[in-house]
mmCIF file of C-alpha atoms in Angstrom:
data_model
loop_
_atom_site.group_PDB
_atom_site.id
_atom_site.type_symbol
_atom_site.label_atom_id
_atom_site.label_comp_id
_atom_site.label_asym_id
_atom_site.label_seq_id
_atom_site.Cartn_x
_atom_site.Cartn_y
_atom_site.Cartn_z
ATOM 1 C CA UNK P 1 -3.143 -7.627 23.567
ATOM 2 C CA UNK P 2 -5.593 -10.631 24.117
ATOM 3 C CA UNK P 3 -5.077 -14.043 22.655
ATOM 4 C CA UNK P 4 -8.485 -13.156 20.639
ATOM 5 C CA UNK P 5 -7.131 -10.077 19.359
ATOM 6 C CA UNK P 6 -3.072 -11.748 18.511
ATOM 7 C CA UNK P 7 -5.679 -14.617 16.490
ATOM 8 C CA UNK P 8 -7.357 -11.811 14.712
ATOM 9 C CA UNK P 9 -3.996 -10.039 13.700
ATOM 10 C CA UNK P 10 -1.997 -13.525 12.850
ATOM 11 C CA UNK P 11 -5.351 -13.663 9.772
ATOM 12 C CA UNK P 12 -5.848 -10.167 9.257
ATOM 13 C CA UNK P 13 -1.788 -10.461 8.227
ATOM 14 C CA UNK P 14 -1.939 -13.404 6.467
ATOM 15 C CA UNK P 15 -4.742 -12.595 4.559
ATOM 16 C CA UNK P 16 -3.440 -8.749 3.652
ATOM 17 C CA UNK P 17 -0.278 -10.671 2.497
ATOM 18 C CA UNK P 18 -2.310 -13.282 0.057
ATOM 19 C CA UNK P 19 -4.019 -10.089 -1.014
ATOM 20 C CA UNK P 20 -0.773 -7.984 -1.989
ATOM 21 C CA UNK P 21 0.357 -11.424 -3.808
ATOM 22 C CA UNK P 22 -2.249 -11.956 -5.796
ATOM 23 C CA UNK P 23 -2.648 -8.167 -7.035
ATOM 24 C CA UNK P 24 0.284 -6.764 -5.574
ATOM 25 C CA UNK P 25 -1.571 -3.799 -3.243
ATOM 26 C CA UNK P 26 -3.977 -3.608 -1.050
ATOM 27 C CA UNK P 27 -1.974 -5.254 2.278
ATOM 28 C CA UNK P 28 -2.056 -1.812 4.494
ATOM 29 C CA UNK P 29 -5.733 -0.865 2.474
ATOM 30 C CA UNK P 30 -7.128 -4.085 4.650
ATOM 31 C CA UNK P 31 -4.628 -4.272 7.532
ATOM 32 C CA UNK P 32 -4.542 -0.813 8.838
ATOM 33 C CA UNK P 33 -8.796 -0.469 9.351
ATOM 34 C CA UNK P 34 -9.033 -3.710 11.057
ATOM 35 C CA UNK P 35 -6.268 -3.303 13.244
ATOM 36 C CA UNK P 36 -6.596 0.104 14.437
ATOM 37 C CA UNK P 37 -10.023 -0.982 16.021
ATOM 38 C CA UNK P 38 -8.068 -2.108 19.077
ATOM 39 C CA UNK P 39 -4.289 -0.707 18.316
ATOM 40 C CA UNK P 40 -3.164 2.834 17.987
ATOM 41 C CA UNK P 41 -2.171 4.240 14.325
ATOM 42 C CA UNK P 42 0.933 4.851 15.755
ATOM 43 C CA UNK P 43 2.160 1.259 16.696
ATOM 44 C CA UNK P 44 -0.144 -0.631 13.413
ATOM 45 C CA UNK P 45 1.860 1.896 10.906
ATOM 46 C CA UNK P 46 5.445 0.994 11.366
ATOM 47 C CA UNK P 47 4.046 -2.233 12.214
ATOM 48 C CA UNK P 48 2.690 -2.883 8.663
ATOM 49 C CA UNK P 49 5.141 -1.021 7.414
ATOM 50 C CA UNK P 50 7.687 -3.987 8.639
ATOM 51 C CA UNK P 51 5.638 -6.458 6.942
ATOM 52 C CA UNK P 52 4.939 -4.791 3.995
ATOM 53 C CA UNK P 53 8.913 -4.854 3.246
ATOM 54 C CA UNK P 54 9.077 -8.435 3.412
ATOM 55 C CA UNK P 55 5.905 -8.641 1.592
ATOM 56 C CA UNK P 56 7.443 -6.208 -1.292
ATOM 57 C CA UNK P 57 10.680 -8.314 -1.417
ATOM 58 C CA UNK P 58 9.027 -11.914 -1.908
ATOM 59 C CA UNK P 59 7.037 -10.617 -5.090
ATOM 60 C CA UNK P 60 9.933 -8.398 -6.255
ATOM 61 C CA UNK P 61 12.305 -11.772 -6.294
ATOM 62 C CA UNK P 62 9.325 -13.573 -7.924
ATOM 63 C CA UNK P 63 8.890 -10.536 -11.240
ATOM 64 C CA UNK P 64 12.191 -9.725 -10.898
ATOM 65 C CA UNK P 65 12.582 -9.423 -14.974
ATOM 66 C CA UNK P 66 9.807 -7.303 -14.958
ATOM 67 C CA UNK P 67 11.292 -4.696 -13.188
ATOM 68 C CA UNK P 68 11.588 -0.879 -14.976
ATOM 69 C CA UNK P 69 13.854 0.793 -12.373
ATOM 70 C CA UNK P 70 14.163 3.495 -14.938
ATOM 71 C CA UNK P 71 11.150 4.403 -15.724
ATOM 72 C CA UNK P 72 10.281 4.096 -11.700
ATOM 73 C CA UNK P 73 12.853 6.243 -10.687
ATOM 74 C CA UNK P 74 11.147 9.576 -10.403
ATOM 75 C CA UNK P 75 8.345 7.651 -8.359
ATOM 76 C CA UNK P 76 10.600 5.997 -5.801
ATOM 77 C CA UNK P 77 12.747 9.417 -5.521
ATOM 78 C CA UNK P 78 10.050 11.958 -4.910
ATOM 79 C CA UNK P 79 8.685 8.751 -2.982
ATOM 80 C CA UNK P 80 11.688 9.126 -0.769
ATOM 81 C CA UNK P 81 11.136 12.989 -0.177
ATOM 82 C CA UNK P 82 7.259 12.556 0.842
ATOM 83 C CA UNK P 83 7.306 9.908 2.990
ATOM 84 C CA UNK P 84 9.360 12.044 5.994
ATOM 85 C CA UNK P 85 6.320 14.549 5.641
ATOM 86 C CA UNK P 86 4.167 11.505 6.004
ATOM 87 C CA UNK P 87 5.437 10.171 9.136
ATOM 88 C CA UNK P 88 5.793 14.212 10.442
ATOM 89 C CA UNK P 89 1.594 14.071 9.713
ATOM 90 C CA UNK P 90 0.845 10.901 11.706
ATOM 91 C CA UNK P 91 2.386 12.576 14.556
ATOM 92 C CA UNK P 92 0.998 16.204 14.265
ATOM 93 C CA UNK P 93 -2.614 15.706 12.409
ATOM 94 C CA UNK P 94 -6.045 13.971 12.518
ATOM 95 C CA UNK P 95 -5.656 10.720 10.638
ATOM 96 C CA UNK P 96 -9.281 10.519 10.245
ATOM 97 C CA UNK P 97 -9.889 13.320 7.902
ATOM 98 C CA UNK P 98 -6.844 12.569 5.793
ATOM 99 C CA UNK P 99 -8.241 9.073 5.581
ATOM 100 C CA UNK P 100 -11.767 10.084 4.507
ATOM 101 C CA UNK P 101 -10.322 11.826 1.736
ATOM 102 C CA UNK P 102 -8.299 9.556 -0.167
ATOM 103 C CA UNK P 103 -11.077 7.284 0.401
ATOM 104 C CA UNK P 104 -13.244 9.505 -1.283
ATOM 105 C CA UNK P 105 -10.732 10.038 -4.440
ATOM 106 C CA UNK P 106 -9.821 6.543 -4.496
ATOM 107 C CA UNK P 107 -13.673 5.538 -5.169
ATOM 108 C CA UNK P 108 -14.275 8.652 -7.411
ATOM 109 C CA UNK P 109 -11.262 7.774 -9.814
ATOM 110 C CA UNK P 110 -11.676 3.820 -9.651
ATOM 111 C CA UNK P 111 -14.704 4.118 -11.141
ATOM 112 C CA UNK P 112 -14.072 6.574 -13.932
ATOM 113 C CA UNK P 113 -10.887 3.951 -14.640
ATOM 114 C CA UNK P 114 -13.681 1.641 -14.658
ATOM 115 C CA UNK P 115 -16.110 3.081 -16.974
ATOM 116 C CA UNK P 116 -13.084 3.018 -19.688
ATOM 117 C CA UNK P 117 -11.671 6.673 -19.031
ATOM 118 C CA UNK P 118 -7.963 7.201 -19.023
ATOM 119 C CA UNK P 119 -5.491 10.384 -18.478
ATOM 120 C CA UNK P 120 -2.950 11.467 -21.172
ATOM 121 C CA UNK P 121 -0.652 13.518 -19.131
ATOM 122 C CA UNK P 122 1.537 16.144 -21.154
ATOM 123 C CA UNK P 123 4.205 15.962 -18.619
ATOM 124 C CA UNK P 124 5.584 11.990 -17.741
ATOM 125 C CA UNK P 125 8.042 13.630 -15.946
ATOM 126 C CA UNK P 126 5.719 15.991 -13.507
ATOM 127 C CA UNK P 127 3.142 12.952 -13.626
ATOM 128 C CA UNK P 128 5.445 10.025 -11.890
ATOM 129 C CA UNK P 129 7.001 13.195 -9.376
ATOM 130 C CA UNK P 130 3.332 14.208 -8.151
ATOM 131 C CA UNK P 131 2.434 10.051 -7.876
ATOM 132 C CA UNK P 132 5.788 9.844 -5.989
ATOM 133 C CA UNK P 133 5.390 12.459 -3.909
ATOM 134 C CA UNK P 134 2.042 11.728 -2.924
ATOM 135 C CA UNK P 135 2.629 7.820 -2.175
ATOM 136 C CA UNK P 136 5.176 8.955 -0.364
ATOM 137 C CA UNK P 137 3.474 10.992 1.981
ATOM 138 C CA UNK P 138 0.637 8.351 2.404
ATOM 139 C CA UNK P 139 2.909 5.079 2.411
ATOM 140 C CA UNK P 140 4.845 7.437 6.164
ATOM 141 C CA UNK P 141 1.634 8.821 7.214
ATOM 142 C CA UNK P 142 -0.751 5.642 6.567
ATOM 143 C CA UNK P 143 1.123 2.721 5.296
ATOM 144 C CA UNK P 144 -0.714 3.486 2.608
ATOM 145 C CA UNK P 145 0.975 4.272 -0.654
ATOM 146 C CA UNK P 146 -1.080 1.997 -2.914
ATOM 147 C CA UNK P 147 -3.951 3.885 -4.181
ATOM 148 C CA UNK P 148 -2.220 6.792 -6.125
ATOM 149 C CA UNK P 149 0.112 4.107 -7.857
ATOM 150 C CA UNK P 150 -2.419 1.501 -8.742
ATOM 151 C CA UNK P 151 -4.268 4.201 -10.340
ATOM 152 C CA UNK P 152 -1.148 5.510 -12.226
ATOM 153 C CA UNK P 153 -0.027 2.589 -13.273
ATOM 154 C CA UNK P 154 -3.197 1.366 -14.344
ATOM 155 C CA UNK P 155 -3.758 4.724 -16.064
ATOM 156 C CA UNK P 156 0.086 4.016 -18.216
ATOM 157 C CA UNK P 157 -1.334 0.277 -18.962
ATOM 158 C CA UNK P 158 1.438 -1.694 -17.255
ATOM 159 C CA UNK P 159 1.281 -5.114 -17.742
ATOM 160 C CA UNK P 160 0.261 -7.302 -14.498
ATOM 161 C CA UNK P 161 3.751 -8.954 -13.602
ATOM 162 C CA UNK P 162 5.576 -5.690 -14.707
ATOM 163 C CA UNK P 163 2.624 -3.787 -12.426
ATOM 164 C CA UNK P 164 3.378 -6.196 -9.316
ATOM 165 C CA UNK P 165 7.380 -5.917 -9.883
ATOM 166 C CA UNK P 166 7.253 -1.989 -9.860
ATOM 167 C CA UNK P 167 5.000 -1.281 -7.660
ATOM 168 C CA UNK P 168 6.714 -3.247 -5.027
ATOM 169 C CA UNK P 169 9.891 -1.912 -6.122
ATOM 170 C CA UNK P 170 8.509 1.514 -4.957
ATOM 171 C CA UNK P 171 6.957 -0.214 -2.163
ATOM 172 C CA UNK P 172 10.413 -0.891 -0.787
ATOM 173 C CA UNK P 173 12.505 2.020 -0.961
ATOM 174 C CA UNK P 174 9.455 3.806 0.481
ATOM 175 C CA UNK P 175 9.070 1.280 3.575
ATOM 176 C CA UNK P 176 12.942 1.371 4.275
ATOM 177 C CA UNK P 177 12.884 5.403 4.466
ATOM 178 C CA UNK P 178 9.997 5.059 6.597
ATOM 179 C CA UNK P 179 11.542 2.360 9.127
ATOM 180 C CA UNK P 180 14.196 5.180 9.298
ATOM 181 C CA UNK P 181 11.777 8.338 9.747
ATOM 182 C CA UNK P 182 9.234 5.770 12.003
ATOM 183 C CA UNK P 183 12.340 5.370 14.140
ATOM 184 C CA UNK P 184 13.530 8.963 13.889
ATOM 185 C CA UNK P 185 9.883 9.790 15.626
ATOM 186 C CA UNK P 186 10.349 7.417 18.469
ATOM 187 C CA UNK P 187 7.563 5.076 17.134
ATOM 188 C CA UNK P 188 9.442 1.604 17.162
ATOM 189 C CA UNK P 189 9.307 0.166 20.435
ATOM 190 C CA UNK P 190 9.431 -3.115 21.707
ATOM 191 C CA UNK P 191 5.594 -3.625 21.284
ATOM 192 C CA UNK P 192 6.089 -3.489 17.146
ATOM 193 C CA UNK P 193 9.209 -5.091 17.302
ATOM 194 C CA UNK P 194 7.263 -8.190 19.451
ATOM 195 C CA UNK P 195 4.219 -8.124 17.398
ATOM 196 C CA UNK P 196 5.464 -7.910 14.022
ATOM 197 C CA UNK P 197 7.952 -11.000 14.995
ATOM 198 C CA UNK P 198 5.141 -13.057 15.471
ATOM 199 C CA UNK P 199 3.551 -12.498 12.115
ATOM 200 C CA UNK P 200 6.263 -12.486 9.407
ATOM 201 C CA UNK P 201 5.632 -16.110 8.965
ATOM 202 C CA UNK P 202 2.082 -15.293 7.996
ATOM 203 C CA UNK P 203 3.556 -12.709 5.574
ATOM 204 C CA UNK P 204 5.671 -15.077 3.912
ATOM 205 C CA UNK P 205 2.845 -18.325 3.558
ATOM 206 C CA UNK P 206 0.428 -15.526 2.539
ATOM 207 C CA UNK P 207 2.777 -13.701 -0.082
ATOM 208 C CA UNK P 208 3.173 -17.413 -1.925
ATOM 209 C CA UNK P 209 -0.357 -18.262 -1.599
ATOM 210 C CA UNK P 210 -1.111 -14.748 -3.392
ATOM 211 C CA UNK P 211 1.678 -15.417 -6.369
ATOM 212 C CA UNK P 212 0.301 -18.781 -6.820
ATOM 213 C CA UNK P 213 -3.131 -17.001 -7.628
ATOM 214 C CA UNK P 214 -2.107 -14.438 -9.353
ATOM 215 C CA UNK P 215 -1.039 -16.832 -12.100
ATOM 216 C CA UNK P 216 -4.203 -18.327 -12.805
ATOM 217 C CA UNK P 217 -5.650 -14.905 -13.582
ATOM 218 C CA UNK P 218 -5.689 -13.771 -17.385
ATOM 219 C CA UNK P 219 -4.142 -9.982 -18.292
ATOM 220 C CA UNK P 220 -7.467 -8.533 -18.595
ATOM 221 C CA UNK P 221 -9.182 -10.111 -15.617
ATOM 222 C CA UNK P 222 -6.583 -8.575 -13.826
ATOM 223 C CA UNK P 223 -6.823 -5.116 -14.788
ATOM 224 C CA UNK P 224 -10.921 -4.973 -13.687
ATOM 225 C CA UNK P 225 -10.362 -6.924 -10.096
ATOM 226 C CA UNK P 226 -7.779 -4.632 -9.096
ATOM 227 C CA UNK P 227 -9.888 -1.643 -9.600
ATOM 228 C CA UNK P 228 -12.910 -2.944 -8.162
ATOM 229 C CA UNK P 229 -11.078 -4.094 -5.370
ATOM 230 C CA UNK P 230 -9.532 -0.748 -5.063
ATOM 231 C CA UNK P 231 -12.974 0.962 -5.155
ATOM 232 C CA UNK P 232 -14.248 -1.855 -2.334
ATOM 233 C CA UNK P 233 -11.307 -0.591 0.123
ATOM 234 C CA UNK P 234 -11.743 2.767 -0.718
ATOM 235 C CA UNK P 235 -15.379 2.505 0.423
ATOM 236 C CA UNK P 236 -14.286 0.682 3.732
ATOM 237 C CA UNK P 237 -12.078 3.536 4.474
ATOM 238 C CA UNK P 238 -14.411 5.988 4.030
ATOM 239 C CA UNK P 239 -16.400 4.079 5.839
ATOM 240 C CA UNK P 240 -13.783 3.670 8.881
ATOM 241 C CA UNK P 241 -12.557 6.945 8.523
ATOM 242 C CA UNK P 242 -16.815 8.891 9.106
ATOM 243 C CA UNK P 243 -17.272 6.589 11.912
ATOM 244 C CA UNK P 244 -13.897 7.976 13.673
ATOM 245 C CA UNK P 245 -14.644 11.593 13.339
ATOM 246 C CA UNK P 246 -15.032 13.169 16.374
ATOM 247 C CA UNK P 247 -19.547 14.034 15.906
#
């Protein structure tokens, strides 16, 4: 790696991390695209997955009383059970087509959360399994387990510290199964271990920068900016995702 390229990872971390503070998603939604221009899938994934946990943790601590470990636990157990399948699927299958279709649902349901619509789903139970399940697959495959639980949670109307505290709850479980799968597949070498060192100061300056803005932004605010933003990165990995298919 170049000194231009270490420069471009040290902001591209510290800015994913202000990001994930501030709404508490998006870090691996902005890391992973920019990164994988001049790093393998394989070594950005458990990378980010490394400083997503540490990312997770710091905003945890901070909405600690607004965690709802019971009403998470069905998402952070069937999270558990898809995120070996995830990291089996980086290994084994095309990333890019995978990519281009989340992309594509991410964008499609954003903007029907937008417009005002909302599911009421008969089944809580099945509901927070599927969400799970799926995040779970994405969050070992991708580092990407955001978009089905921003939508989800959005969807149940949690409030925004309660959203952050949960969803990084989740995020955590989820990264710690996949530091065990990533290293079950033979993907954590030194190169991760070395690059990730470097930027977990730029995780935690980043992380407090984000909780310091996400204070300043009113309940309602909050609930349109995370979906647009959602809709924005779901357009830039559609976008990433067409230009790496192989035509």
């Amino acid at each position: 790696m170049t000194i231009a390229q270490m420069v471009f990872t040290l902001i591209t971390i510290f800015v994913s991390s202000l990001v994930q503070g501030t709404l508490g998603f998006g870090f691996a939604l902005l890391a992973v695209p920019a990164l994988t221009v001049f790093l393998p899938v394989s070594t950005v994934t458990p990378m980010i997955v490394f400083c997503c946990l540490l990312n997770n943790s710091i905003i945890v601590f901070s909405n600690r009383t607004d965690l709802k470990l019971r009403e998470i636990r069905l998402l952070i157990l069937f999270g558990i059970i898809g995120t070996p399948l995830g990291v089996y699927a980086l290994k084994h299958f095309d990333q890019s087509i995978l990519k281009l279709g989340i992309g594509l649902v991410i964008i499609i349901t954003g903007l029907a959360m937008v417009r005002g619509t909302k599911v009421k789903f008969k089944n809580k139970l099945i509901s927070y399994g599927v969400t799970g399940l799926i995040s779970g697959m994405l969050n070992g495959g991708l580092a990407m387990s955001g978009p089905p639980l921003v939508l989800f949670l959005t969807n149940e109307g949690y409030e925004k510290n309660s959203f952050k505290a949960n969803i990084m709850m989740y995020g955590i479980i989820t990264n710690l199964v996949a530091i065990f799968n990533l290293g079950l597949e033979g993907l954590i070498d030194f190169q991760v271990i070395k690059i990730t060192g470097i930027c977990l100061t730029l995780v935690v300056l980043g992380s407090l920068c984000g909780l310091f803005i996400s204070k300043q932004i009113a309940e309602a605010a909050f609930r349109k900016l995370i979906l647009w933003v959602l809709i924005i990165m779901g357009l830039s990995t559609v976008f990433n995702a067409f230009k790496a298919l192989p035509f």
